[in-house]
Amino acid sequence: EVQLLESGGGLVQPGGSLRLSCVVSGFTFSDYAMNWVRQAPGKGLEWVSGISRSDGTTKYADSAKGRFTISRDNSKNMLYLQMNSLRADDTAVYYCTKKGSFDGYGWLDYWGQGTLVTVSS
Amino acid sequence: SYELTQPPSVSVSPGQTASITCSGNILGSTSASWYQQKPGQSPVVVIYQDSKRPSGIPERFSGSNSGHAATLTISGTQAMDEADYYCQAWDSSIYLFGSGTKVTVL
């Protein structure tokens, strides 16, 4: 059974930092690209960042560039999102997601339960 | 930058057909996927690569893509299908989501 379990969310002040983690099981982690997707309260889905399965190539939404860093540890089946210079509009549930295909067209076949990040003073 | 446009809401009677359209220029060169999200739950993919259904997704869910618009169709809609639905496109490892459509089963 595929499982993705996020942790690390919480309340942080504007300008602060937070590191999200996601531990996965049930599939060969190193075979798939991984992504973070977020959802602000009452709003839609927003892709935040993605990382390739092996060479560490990373992509970021404009809203995350220069502030967030995605990384992975294939030996530990772990995905991370380091978030710096947090703003109020970063408040959201952050989902760890798995790319549905080994290569080519991207879709997200598994989602974690999400971890809530609240940026407020 | 690309955008995907969806109607904010769609209403359907039980047993009838609900259709949600997702429009955007990017759909002319890539496929669409669709996600269902019920309140308090994580999204679940119901259609990927325009028309493929993951295992466990009922046959009443179908998808198509024509030109710059993709469509999710729910045939014989059931009360359990009431949820938010999001389309998604992919290009060069970047994922683009539509704004979402709330499907209400009246």
mmCIF file of C-alpha atoms in Angstrom:
data_model
loop_
_atom_site.group_PDB
_atom_site.id
_atom_site.type_symbol
_atom_site.label_atom_id
_atom_site.label_comp_id
_atom_site.label_asym_id
_atom_site.label_seq_id
_atom_site.Cartn_x
_atom_site.Cartn_y
_atom_site.Cartn_z
ATOM 1 C CA GLU A 1 0.000 0.000 0.000
ATOM 2 C CA VAL A 2 1.376 3.377 -1.019
ATOM 3 C CA GLN A 3 1.584 5.856 1.835
ATOM 4 C CA LEU A 4 2.823 9.439 2.006
ATOM 5 C CA LEU A 5 2.974 11.060 5.418
ATOM 6 C CA GLU A 6 3.798 14.741 5.830
ATOM 7 C CA SER A 7 5.007 16.443 8.970
ATOM 8 C CA GLY A 8 6.553 19.714 10.045
ATOM 9 C CA GLY A 9 3.648 22.101 9.617
ATOM 10 C CA GLY A 10 2.649 24.582 12.270
ATOM 11 C CA LEU A 11 2.361 28.217 13.214
ATOM 12 C CA VAL A 12 5.228 30.487 12.187
ATOM 13 C CA GLN A 13 5.668 34.244 12.191
ATOM 14 C CA PRO A 14 6.009 36.219 8.966
ATOM 15 C CA GLY A 15 9.618 36.101 7.804
ATOM 16 C CA GLY A 16 10.217 32.812 9.591
ATOM 17 C CA SER A 17 11.217 29.398 8.297
ATOM 18 C CA LEU A 18 9.775 25.925 8.362
ATOM 19 C CA ARG A 19 10.889 22.562 7.017
ATOM 20 C CA LEU A 20 8.285 20.106 5.827
ATOM 21 C CA SER A 21 9.059 16.409 5.588
ATOM 22 C CA CYS A 22 7.306 13.555 3.837
ATOM 23 C CA VAL A 23 8.091 9.891 4.431
ATOM 24 C CA VAL A 24 6.865 7.499 1.779
ATOM 25 C CA SER A 25 6.378 3.749 1.583
ATOM 26 C CA GLY A 26 4.819 1.165 -0.679
ATOM 27 C CA PHE A 27 6.740 1.978 -3.862
ATOM 28 C CA THR A 28 10.308 2.413 -5.088
ATOM 29 C CA PHE A 29 10.823 6.030 -4.095
ATOM 30 C CA SER A 30 13.863 6.590 -6.291
ATOM 31 C CA ASP A 31 11.870 5.671 -9.411
ATOM 32 C CA TYR A 32 9.486 8.622 -9.269
ATOM 33 C CA ALA A 33 9.558 12.376 -9.319
ATOM 34 C CA MET A 34 7.873 13.998 -6.343
ATOM 35 C CA ASN A 35 6.053 17.270 -5.830
ATOM 36 C CA TRP A 36 4.596 19.594 -3.233
ATOM 37 C CA VAL A 37 1.130 21.016 -3.853
ATOM 38 C CA ARG A 38 -0.596 23.459 -1.523
ATOM 39 C CA GLN A 39 -4.128 24.627 -0.874
ATOM 40 C CA ALA A 40 -4.911 27.854 0.947
ATOM 41 C CA PRO A 41 -8.002 27.773 3.170
ATOM 42 C CA GLY A 42 -11.111 27.683 0.995
ATOM 43 C CA LYS A 43 -9.056 27.993 -2.185
ATOM 44 C CA GLY A 44 -7.916 25.769 -5.027
ATOM 45 C CA LEU A 45 -4.846 23.641 -5.605
ATOM 46 C CA GLU A 46 -1.504 25.243 -6.389
ATOM 47 C CA TRP A 47 1.586 23.326 -7.453
ATOM 48 C CA VAL A 48 4.591 24.568 -5.457
ATOM 49 C CA SER A 49 7.650 22.570 -6.416
ATOM 50 C CA GLY A 50 8.886 19.326 -7.931
ATOM 51 C CA ILE A 51 12.068 17.242 -7.940
ATOM 52 C CA SER A 52 13.191 14.598 -10.401
ATOM 53 C CA ARG A 53 13.618 11.006 -9.371
ATOM 54 C CA SER A 54 17.397 10.770 -9.485
ATOM 55 C CA ASP A 55 19.459 13.713 -10.741
ATOM 56 C CA GLY A 56 17.885 16.192 -8.358
ATOM 57 C CA THR A 57 16.543 18.546 -11.009
ATOM 58 C CA THR A 58 14.132 20.927 -9.315
ATOM 59 C CA LYS A 59 11.291 23.176 -10.466
ATOM 60 C CA TYR A 60 9.435 25.904 -8.599
ATOM 61 C CA ALA A 61 6.306 27.956 -8.989
ATOM 62 C CA ASP A 62 7.009 31.667 -9.247
ATOM 63 C CA SER A 63 5.527 32.090 -5.761
ATOM 64 C CA ALA A 64 8.191 29.762 -4.336
ATOM 65 C CA LYS A 65 11.289 30.720 -6.298
ATOM 66 C CA GLY A 66 14.113 32.059 -4.172
ATOM 67 C CA ARG A 67 12.348 31.211 -0.890
ATOM 68 C CA PHE A 68 11.585 27.472 -0.981
ATOM 69 C CA THR A 69 13.960 24.569 -1.579
ATOM 70 C CA ILE A 70 12.812 21.063 -2.388
ATOM 71 C CA SER A 71 15.069 18.087 -1.756
ATOM 72 C CA ARG A 72 14.919 14.333 -1.343
ATOM 73 C CA ASP A 73 16.874 11.538 0.293
ATOM 74 C CA ASN A 74 16.317 8.377 -1.684
ATOM 75 C CA SER A 75 18.145 6.295 0.933
ATOM 76 C CA LYS A 76 15.567 7.307 3.543
ATOM 77 C CA ASN A 77 12.477 7.559 1.322
ATOM 78 C CA MET A 78 12.125 11.171 2.379
ATOM 79 C CA LEU A 79 10.981 14.326 0.597
ATOM 80 C CA TYR A 80 11.543 17.779 2.053
ATOM 81 C CA LEU A 81 10.478 21.364 1.529
ATOM 82 C CA GLN A 82 12.526 24.063 3.201
ATOM 83 C CA MET A 83 10.482 27.255 3.363
ATOM 84 C CA ASN A 84 12.138 30.564 4.208
ATOM 85 C CA SER A 85 10.909 34.162 4.332
ATOM 86 C CA LEU A 86 7.390 32.944 4.888
ATOM 87 C CA ARG A 87 4.489 35.282 4.193
ATOM 88 C CA ALA A 88 0.850 35.293 5.200
ATOM 89 C CA ASP A 89 -0.158 34.124 1.740
ATOM 90 C CA ASP A 90 1.902 30.948 2.226
ATOM 91 C CA THR A 91 -0.722 29.815 4.726
ATOM 92 C CA ALA A 92 -2.067 26.564 3.330
ATOM 93 C CA VAL A 93 -2.272 22.828 3.625
ATOM 94 C CA TYR A 94 0.821 21.385 1.942
ATOM 95 C CA TYR A 95 0.484 18.030 0.228
ATOM 96 C CA CYS A 96 3.284 15.644 -0.653
ATOM 97 C CA THR A 97 2.456 14.032 -3.996
ATOM 98 C CA LYS A 98 3.879 11.315 -6.222
ATOM 99 C CA LYS A 99 4.134 11.583 -9.984
ATOM 100 C CA GLY A 100 1.946 8.957 -11.567
ATOM 101 C CA SER A 101 4.276 8.035 -14.387
ATOM 102 C CA PHE A 102 7.885 6.906 -14.439
ATOM 103 C CA ASP A 103 8.581 9.299 -17.290
ATOM 104 C CA GLY A 104 6.777 11.631 -19.646
ATOM 105 C CA TYR A 105 3.451 13.287 -18.971
ATOM 106 C CA GLY A 106 2.893 14.176 -15.348
ATOM 107 C CA TRP A 107 -0.080 13.465 -13.171
ATOM 108 C CA LEU A 108 -0.279 12.890 -9.416
ATOM 109 C CA ASP A 109 -1.491 9.464 -8.415
ATOM 110 C CA TYR A 110 -0.912 9.567 -4.673
ATOM 111 C CA TRP A 111 -1.350 12.402 -2.180
ATOM 112 C CA GLY A 112 -0.519 12.589 1.492
ATOM 113 C CA GLN A 113 -3.036 13.777 4.061
ATOM 114 C CA GLY A 114 -1.437 17.220 4.112
ATOM 115 C CA THR A 115 0.204 19.348 6.769
ATOM 116 C CA LEU A 116 -1.092 22.788 7.694
ATOM 117 C CA VAL A 117 1.248 25.766 7.626
ATOM 118 C CA THR A 118 -0.046 28.943 9.217
ATOM 119 C CA VAL A 119 1.934 32.152 8.844
ATOM 120 C CA SER A 120 0.737 34.728 11.314
ATOM 121 C CA SER A 121 2.013 37.048 14.015
ATOM 122 C CA SER B 1 1.786 32.330 -18.481
ATOM 123 C CA TYR B 2 -0.776 29.598 -19.032
ATOM 124 C CA GLU B 3 -4.132 29.423 -17.278
ATOM 125 C CA LEU B 4 -6.801 26.757 -17.021
ATOM 126 C CA THR B 5 -10.368 28.001 -16.723
ATOM 127 C CA GLN B 6 -13.206 26.028 -15.150
ATOM 128 C CA PRO B 7 -16.781 27.033 -14.273
ATOM 129 C CA PRO B 8 -17.091 27.707 -10.547
ATOM 130 C CA SER B 9 -20.065 25.407 -10.141
ATOM 131 C CA VAL B 10 -22.155 22.769 -11.857
ATOM 132 C CA SER B 11 -25.448 21.380 -10.621
ATOM 133 C CA VAL B 12 -26.842 18.014 -11.622
ATOM 134 C CA SER B 13 -29.774 15.823 -10.639
ATOM 135 C CA PRO B 14 -29.091 12.302 -9.415
ATOM 136 C CA GLY B 15 -28.803 9.890 -12.334
ATOM 137 C CA GLN B 16 -28.141 12.640 -14.853
ATOM 138 C CA THR B 17 -24.914 13.575 -16.612
ATOM 139 C CA ALA B 18 -22.575 16.264 -15.337
ATOM 140 C CA SER B 19 -19.973 17.813 -17.614
ATOM 141 C CA ILE B 20 -17.126 20.067 -16.553
ATOM 142 C CA THR B 21 -15.035 21.884 -19.118
ATOM 143 C CA CYS B 22 -11.484 23.036 -18.602
ATOM 144 C CA SER B 23 -10.179 25.467 -21.183
ATOM 145 C CA GLY B 24 -6.688 26.776 -21.829
ATOM 146 C CA ASN B 25 -4.214 27.183 -24.658
ATOM 147 C CA ILE B 26 -1.818 24.693 -23.090
ATOM 148 C CA LEU B 27 -4.361 21.909 -23.657
ATOM 149 C CA GLY B 28 -3.670 22.131 -27.350
ATOM 150 C CA SER B 29 -0.260 20.575 -26.752
ATOM 151 C CA THR B 30 -0.613 18.472 -23.625
ATOM 152 C CA SER B 31 -3.018 16.155 -21.864
ATOM 153 C CA ALA B 32 -5.380 16.836 -18.985
ATOM 154 C CA SER B 33 -5.926 15.078 -15.708
ATOM 155 C CA TRP B 34 -8.792 15.487 -13.266
ATOM 156 C CA TYR B 35 -8.932 15.307 -9.472
ATOM 157 C CA GLN B 36 -11.879 14.934 -7.116
ATOM 158 C CA GLN B 37 -11.693 16.480 -3.669
ATOM 159 C CA LYS B 38 -14.324 15.989 -1.017
ATOM 160 C CA PRO B 39 -14.483 18.253 2.058
ATOM 161 C CA GLY B 40 -11.682 17.583 4.489
ATOM 162 C CA GLN B 41 -10.016 15.025 2.229
ATOM 163 C CA SER B 42 -6.980 14.953 -0.038
ATOM 164 C CA PRO B 43 -7.541 15.083 -3.801
ATOM 165 C CA VAL B 44 -7.952 11.832 -5.719
ATOM 166 C CA VAL B 45 -7.163 11.457 -9.415
ATOM 167 C CA VAL B 46 -10.186 10.276 -11.401
ATOM 168 C CA ILE B 47 -8.877 10.775 -14.961
ATOM 169 C CA TYR B 48 -5.327 11.073 -16.290
ATOM 170 C CA GLN B 49 -3.903 11.612 -19.760
ATOM 171 C CA ASP B 50 -7.231 12.951 -21.003
ATOM 172 C CA SER B 51 -9.280 9.776 -20.744
ATOM 173 C CA LYS B 52 -7.601 7.068 -18.669
ATOM 174 C CA ARG B 53 -9.237 5.904 -15.470
ATOM 175 C CA PRO B 54 -7.089 4.714 -12.553
ATOM 176 C CA SER B 55 -8.041 1.410 -11.033
ATOM 177 C CA GLY B 56 -10.878 1.750 -8.565
ATOM 178 C CA ILE B 57 -12.462 4.757 -10.270
ATOM 179 C CA PRO B 58 -16.013 4.009 -11.431
ATOM 180 C CA GLU B 59 -16.738 3.776 -15.151
ATOM 181 C CA ARG B 60 -19.187 6.664 -14.901
ATOM 182 C CA PHE B 61 -16.168 8.984 -14.902
ATOM 183 C CA SER B 62 -14.811 9.729 -18.370
ATOM 184 C CA GLY B 63 -12.668 12.377 -19.969
ATOM 185 C CA SER B 64 -11.841 13.881 -23.335
ATOM 186 C CA ASN B 65 -9.628 16.578 -24.789
ATOM 187 C CA SER B 66 -10.335 18.441 -27.980
ATOM 188 C CA GLY B 67 -8.165 21.320 -29.050
ATOM 189 C CA HIS B 68 -7.903 23.754 -26.191
ATOM 190 C CA ALA B 69 -10.582 22.283 -23.959
ATOM 191 C CA ALA B 70 -10.785 19.164 -21.833
ATOM 192 C CA THR B 71 -14.011 17.759 -20.449
ATOM 193 C CA LEU B 72 -14.776 15.571 -17.457
ATOM 194 C CA THR B 73 -18.084 13.760 -17.742
ATOM 195 C CA ILE B 74 -19.865 12.019 -14.907
ATOM 196 C CA SER B 75 -22.593 9.768 -16.239
ATOM 197 C CA GLY B 76 -25.386 8.626 -13.940
ATOM 198 C CA THR B 77 -24.200 11.028 -11.243
ATOM 199 C CA GLN B 78 -24.570 9.808 -7.689
ATOM 200 C CA ALA B 79 -24.815 11.738 -4.447
ATOM 201 C CA MET B 80 -21.320 10.537 -3.538
ATOM 202 C CA ASP B 81 -19.933 12.407 -6.568
ATOM 203 C CA GLU B 82 -20.668 15.764 -4.949
ATOM 204 C CA ALA B 83 -17.221 17.326 -4.595
ATOM 205 C CA ASP B 84 -14.778 19.846 -6.013
ATOM 206 C CA TYR B 85 -13.115 18.870 -9.271
ATOM 207 C CA TYR B 86 -9.832 20.253 -10.583
ATOM 208 C CA CYS B 87 -8.290 19.870 -14.000
ATOM 209 C CA GLN B 88 -4.528 19.752 -14.363
ATOM 210 C CA ALA B 89 -2.078 20.075 -17.218
ATOM 211 C CA TRP B 90 1.656 19.336 -17.321
ATOM 212 C CA ASP B 91 4.484 20.876 -19.243
ATOM 213 C CA SER B 92 8.216 20.438 -18.662
ATOM 214 C CA SER B 93 7.788 19.144 -15.113
ATOM 215 C CA ILE B 94 5.484 22.024 -14.120
ATOM 216 C CA TYR B 95 1.936 21.273 -13.058
ATOM 217 C CA LEU B 96 -0.887 23.705 -13.756
ATOM 218 C CA PHE B 97 -4.234 23.402 -11.995
ATOM 219 C CA GLY B 98 -7.572 24.836 -12.944
ATOM 220 C CA SER B 99 -9.507 26.961 -10.487
ATOM 221 C CA GLY B 100 -11.859 24.150 -9.567
ATOM 222 C CA THR B 101 -15.534 23.346 -10.062
ATOM 223 C CA LYS B 102 -17.956 22.511 -7.292
ATOM 224 C CA VAL B 103 -20.354 19.802 -8.408
ATOM 225 C CA THR B 104 -23.629 19.817 -6.513
ATOM 226 C CA VAL B 105 -25.993 16.874 -6.797
ATOM 227 C CA LEU B 106 -29.474 18.262 -6.205
#
